[in-house]
Coordinates of N, CA and C in Angstrom, one line a residue:
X1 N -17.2 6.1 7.6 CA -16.9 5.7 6.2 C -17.5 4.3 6.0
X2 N -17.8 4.5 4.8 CA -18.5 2.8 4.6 C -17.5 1.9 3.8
X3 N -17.9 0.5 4.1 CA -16.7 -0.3 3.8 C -16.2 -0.2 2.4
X4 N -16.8 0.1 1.3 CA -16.0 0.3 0.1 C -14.9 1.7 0.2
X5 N -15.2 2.7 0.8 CA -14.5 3.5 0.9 C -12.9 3.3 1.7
X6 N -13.5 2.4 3.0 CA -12.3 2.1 3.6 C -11.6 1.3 2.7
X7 N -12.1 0.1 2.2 CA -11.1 -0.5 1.0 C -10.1 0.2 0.3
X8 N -10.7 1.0 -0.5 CA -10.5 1.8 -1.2 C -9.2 2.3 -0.4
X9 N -9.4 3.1 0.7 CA -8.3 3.7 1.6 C -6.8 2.6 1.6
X10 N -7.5 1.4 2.2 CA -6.3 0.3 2.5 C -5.8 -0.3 1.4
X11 N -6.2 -0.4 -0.1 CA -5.8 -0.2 -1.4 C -4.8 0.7 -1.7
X12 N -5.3 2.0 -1.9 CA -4.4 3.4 -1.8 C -2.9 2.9 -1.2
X13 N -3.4 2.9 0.3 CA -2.1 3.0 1.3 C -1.3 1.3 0.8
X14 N -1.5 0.7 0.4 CA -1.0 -0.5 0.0 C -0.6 -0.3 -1.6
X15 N -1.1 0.1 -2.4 CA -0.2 0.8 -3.4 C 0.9 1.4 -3.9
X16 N 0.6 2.6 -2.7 CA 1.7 3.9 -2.4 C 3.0 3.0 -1.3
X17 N 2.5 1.9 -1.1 CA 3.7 1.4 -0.4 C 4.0 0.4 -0.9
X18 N 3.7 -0.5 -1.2 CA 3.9 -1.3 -2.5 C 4.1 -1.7 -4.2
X19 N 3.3 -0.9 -4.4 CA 3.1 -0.9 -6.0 C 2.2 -2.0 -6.4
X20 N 1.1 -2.8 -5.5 CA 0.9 -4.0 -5.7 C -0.6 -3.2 -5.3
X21 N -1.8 -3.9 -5.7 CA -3.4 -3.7 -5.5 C -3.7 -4.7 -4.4
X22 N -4.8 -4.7 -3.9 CA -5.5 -5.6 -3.0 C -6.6 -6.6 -4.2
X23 N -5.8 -8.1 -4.3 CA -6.4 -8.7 -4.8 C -8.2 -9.1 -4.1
X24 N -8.9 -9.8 -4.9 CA -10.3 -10.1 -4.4 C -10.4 -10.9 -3.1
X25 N -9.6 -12.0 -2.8 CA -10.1 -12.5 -1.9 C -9.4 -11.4 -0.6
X26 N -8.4 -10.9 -0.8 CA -7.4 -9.7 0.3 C -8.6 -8.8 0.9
X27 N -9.9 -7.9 -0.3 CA -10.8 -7.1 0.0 C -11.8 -7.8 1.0
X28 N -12.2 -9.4 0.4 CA -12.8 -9.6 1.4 C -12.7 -10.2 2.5
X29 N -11.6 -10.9 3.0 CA -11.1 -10.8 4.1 C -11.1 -9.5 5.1
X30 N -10.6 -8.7 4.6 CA -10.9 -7.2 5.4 C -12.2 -6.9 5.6
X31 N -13.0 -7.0 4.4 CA -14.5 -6.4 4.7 C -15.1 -7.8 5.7
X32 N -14.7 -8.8 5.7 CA -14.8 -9.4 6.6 C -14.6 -9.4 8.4
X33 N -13.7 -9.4 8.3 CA -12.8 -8.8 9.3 C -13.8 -7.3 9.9
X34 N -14.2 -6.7 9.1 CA -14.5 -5.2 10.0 C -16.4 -5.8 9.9
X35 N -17.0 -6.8 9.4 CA -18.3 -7.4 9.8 C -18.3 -8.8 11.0
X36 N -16.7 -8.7 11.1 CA -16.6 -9.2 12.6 C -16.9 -10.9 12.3
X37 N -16.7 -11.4 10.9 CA -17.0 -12.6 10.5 C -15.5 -13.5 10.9
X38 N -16.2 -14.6 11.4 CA -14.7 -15.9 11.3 C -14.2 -15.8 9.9
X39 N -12.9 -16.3 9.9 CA -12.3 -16.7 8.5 C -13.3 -17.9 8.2
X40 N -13.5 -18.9 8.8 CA -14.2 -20.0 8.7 C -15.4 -19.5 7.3
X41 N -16.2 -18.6 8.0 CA -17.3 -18.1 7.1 C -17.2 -16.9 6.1
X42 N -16.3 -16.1 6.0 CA -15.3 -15.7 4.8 C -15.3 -16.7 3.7
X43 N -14.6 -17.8 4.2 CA -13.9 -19.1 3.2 C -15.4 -19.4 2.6
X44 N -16.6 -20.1 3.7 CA -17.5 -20.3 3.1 C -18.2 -19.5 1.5
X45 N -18.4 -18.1 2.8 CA -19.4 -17.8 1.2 C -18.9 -16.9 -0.1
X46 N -17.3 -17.7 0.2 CA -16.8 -16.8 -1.2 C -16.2 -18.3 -1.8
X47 N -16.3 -19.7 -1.3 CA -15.7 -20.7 -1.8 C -14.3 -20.9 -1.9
X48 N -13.7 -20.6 -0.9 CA -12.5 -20.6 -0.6 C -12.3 -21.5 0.8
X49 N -11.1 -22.6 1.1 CA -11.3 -23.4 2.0 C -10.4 -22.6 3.2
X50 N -11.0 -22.9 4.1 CA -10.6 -22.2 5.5 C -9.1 -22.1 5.5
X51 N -8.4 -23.2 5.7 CA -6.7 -22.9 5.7 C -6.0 -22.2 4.4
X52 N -6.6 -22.2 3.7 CA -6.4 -20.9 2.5 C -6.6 -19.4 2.7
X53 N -7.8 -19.4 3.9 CA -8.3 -18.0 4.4 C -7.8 -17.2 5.2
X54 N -7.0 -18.3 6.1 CA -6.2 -18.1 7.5 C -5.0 -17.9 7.1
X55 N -4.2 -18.8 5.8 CA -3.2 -18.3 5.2 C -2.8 -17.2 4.7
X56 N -4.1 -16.7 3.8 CA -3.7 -15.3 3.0 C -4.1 -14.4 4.4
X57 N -5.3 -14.8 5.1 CA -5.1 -13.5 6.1 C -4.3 -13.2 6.7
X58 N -3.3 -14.2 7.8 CA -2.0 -13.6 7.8 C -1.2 -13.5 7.3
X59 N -1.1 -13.7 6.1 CA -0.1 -12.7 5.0 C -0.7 -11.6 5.3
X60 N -1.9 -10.9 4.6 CA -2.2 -9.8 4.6 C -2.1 -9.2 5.9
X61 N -2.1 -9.7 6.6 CA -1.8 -8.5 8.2 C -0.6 -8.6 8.8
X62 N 0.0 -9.0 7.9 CA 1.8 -8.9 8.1 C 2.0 -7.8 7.1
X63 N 1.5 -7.9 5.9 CA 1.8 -6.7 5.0 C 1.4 -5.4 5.7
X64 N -0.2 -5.6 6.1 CA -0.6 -4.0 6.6 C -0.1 -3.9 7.8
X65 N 0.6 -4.5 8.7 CA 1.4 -4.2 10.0 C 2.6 -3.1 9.0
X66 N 3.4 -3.6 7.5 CA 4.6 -3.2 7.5 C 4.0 -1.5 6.9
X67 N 3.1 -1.6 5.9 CA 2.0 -0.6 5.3 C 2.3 0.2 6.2
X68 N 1.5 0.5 7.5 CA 0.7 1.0 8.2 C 1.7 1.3 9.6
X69 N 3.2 0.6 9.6 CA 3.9 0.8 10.3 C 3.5 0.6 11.6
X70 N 2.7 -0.3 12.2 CA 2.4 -1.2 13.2 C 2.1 -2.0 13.1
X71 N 2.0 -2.7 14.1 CA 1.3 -4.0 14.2 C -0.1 -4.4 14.0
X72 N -1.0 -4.9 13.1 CA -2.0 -5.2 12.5 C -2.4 -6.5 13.2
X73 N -3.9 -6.6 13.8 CA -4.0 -8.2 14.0 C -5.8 -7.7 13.7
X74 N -6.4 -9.2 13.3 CA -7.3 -9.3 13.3 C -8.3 -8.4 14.4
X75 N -7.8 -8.5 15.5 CA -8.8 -8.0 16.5 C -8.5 -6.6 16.6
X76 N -7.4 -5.6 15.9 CA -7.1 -4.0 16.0 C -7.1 -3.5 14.4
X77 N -7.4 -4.3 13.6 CA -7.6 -3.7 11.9 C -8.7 -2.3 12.0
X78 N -9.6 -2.7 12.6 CA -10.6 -1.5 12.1 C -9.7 0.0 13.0
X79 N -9.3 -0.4 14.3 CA -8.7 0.9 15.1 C -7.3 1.4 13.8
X80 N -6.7 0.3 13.5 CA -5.4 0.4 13.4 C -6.1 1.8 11.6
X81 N -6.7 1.4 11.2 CA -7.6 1.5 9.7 C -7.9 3.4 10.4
X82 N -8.7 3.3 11.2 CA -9.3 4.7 11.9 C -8.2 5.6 11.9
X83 N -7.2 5.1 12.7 CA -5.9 5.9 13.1 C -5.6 6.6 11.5
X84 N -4.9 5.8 10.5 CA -4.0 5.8 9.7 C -5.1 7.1 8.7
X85 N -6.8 6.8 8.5 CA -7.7 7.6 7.8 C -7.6 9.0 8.9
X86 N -7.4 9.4 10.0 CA -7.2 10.5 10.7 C -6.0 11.0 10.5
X87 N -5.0 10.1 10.4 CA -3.6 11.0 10.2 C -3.2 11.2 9.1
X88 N -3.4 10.3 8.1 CA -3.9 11.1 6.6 C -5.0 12.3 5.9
X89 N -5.5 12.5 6.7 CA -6.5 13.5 6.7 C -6.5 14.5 7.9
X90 N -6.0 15.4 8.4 CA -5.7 16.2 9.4 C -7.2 16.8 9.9
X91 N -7.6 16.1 10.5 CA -8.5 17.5 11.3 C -9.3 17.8 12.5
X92 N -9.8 18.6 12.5 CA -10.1 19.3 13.7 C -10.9 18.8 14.8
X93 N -11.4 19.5 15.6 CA -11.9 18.9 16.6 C -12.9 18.0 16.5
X94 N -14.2 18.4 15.2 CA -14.9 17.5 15.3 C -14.7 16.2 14.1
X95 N -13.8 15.5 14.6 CA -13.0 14.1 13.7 C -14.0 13.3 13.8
X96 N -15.0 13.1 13.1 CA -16.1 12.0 13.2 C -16.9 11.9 12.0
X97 N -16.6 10.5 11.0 CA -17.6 10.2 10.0 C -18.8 9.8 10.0
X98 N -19.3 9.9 10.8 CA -20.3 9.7 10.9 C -21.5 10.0 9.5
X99 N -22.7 9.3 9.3 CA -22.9 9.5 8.1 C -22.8 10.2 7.1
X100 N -21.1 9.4 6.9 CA -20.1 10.1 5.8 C -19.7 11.1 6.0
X101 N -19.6 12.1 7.0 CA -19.4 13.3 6.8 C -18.1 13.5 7.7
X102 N -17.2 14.6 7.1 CA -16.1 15.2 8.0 C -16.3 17.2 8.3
X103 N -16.8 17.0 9.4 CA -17.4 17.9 9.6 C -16.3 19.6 9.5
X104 N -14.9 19.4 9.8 CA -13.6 20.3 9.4 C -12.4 19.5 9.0
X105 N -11.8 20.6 7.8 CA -10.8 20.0 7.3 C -9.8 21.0 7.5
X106 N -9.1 20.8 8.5 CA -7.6 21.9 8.6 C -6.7 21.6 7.6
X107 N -6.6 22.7 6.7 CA -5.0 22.0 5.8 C -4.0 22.9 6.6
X108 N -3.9 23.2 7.2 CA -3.2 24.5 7.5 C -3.3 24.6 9.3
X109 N -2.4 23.6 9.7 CA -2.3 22.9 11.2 C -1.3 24.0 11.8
X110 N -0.2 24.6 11.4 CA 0.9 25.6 12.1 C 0.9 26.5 11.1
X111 N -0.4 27.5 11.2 CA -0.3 28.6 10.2 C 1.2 29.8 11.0
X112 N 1.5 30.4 9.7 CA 2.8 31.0 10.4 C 2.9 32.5 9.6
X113 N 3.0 33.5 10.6 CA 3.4 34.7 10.5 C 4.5 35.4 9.8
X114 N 4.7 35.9 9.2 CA 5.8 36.7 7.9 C 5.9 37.4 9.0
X115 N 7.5 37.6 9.5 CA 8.0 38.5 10.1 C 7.8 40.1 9.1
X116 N 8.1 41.6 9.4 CA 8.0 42.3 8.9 C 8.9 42.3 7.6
X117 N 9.7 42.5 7.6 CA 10.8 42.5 6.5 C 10.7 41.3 5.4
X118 N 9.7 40.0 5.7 CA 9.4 39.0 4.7 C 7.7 39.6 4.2
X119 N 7.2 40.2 4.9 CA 5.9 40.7 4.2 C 6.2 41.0 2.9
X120 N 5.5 40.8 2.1 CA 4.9 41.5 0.7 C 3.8 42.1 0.7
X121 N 3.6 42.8 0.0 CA 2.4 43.9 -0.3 C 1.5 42.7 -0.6
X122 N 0.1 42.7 -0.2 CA -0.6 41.9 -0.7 C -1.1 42.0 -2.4
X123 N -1.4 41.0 -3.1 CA -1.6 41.0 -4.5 C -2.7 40.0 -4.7
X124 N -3.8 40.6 -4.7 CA -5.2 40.0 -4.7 C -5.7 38.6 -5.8
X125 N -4.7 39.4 -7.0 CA -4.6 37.9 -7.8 C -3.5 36.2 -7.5
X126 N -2.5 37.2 -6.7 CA -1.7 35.8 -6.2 C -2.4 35.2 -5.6
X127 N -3.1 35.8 -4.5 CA -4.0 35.2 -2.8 C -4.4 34.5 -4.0
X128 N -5.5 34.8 -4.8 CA -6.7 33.9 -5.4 C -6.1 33.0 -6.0
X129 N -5.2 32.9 -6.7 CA -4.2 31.3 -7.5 C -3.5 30.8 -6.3
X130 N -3.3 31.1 -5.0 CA -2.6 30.6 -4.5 C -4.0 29.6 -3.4
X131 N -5.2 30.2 -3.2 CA -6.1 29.4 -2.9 C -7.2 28.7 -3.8
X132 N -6.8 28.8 -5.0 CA -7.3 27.9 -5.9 C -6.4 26.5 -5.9
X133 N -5.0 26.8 -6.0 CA -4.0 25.6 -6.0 C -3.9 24.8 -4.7
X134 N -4.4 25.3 -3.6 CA -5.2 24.6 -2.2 C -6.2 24.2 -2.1
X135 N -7.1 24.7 -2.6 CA -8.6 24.1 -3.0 C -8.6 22.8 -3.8
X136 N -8.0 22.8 -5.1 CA -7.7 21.9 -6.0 C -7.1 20.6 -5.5
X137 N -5.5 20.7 -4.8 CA -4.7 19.7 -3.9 C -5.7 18.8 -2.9
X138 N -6.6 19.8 -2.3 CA -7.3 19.0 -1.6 C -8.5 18.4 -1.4
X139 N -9.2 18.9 -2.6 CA -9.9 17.9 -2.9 C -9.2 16.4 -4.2
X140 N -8.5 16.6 -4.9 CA -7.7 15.4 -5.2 C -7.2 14.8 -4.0
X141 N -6.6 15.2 -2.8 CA -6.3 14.1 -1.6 C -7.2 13.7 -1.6
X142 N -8.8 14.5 -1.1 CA -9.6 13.6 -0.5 C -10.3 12.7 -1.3
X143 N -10.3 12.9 -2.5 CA -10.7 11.4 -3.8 C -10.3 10.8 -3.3
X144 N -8.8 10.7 -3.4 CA -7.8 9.7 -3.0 C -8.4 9.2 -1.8
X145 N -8.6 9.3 -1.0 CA -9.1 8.6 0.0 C -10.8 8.0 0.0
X146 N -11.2 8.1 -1.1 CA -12.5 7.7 -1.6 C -13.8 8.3 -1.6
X147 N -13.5 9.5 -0.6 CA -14.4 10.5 -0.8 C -15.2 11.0 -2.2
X148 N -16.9 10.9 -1.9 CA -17.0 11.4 -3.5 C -17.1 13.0 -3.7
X149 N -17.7 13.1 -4.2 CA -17.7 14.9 -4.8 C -18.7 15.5 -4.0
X150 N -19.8 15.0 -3.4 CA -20.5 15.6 -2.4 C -20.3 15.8 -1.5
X151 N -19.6 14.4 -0.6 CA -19.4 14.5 0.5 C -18.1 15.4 0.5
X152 N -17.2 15.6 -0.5 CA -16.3 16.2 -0.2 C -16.6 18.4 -0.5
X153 N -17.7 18.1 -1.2 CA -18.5 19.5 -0.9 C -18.8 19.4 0.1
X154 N -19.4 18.8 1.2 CA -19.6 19.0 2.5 C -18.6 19.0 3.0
X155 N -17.6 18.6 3.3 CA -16.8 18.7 4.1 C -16.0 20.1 4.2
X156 N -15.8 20.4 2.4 CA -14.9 21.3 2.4 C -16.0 23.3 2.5
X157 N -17.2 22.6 2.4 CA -18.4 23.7 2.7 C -18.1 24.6 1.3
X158 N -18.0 24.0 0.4 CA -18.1 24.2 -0.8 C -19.4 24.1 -1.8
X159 N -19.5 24.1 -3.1 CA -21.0 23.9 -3.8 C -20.3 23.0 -4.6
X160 N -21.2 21.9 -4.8 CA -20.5 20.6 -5.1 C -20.4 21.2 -6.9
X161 N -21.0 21.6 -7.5 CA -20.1 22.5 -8.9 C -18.6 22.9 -9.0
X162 N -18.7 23.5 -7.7 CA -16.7 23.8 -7.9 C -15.8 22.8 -7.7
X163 N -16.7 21.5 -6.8 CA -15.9 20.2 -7.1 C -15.7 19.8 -8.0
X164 N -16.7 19.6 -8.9 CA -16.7 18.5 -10.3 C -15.8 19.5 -11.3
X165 N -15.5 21.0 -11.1 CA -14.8 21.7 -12.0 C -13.0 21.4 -12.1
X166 N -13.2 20.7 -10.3 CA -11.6 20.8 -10.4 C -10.8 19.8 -11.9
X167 N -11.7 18.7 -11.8 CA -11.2 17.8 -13.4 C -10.8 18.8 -14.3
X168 N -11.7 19.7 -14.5 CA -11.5 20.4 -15.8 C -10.3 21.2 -15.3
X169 N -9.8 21.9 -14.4 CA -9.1 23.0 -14.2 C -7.6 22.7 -14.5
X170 N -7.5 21.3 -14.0 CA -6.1 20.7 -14.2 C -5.4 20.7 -15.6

């Protein structure tokens, strides 16, 4: 994932657990932080003075420690970041974004068997609403996580038309 998207991610998850946004200098401290920049040079070329930088940064990695339910430090943000985008997004063996892409998306980790007596007769129109309202769910998570409409046709091996339709379906 590229760094606006991860933003985006650690926004989300700071939202949903706050109700608060990631102010401007918050984003760039992080996008900092994962280009492996001192605070020193953060503060520079955004005009912010160093002990201002060091101050909101450890605020902010006291927040994403409580966010993110670990401990957050400057030197584990991008692992701690990796982990949280994996376990928010379930999947399969080949777990790697690599230029952008998520190559499987399991929704369906402990698929489970209808004993006999819970079977129903199959009903060819339920199946199909019942995997349109799966289809739909999950491509709105993966927005949510900043994914755009292509990549998320790639991932989900879809035609990126039935993505842009889900807006309308809702």
């Amino acid at each position: 994932m590229d760094s606006p998207q991860i933003l985006q991610f650690v926004d989300e998850a700071v939202y949903t657990n706050t109700g608060k946004r990631l102010n401007n200098l918050q984003r760039r401290i992080i996008a900092g932080i994962l280009n492996r920049q001192r605070y020193a040079d953060v503060a520079e070329t955004y005009g912010y003075s160093s002990q201002h930088v060091k101050k909101a940064s450890h605020e902010l990695l006291q927040m994403l420690s409580e966010v993110f339910g670990e401990q957050v430090k400057k030197s584990n943000l991008e692992s701690v970041i990796e982990r949280q985008i994996n376990q928010n997004i379930n999947l399969g063996k080949n777990n790697n974004f690599q230029n952008n892409r998520i190559s499987y998306v399991n929704n369906c980790p402990n698929p489970s068997t209808p004993t006999p007596d819970q079977s129903q007769p199959e009903n060819p129109e339920l199946q199909q609403k019942s995997k349109n309202q799966t289809k739909i769910e999950t491509i709105d998570k993966l927005r949510q996580f900043g994914l755009s409409d292509e990549q998320i046709a790639e991932a989900l091996d879809i035609p990126l038309e039935q993505v842009k339709q889900v807006d309308f379906e809702e």
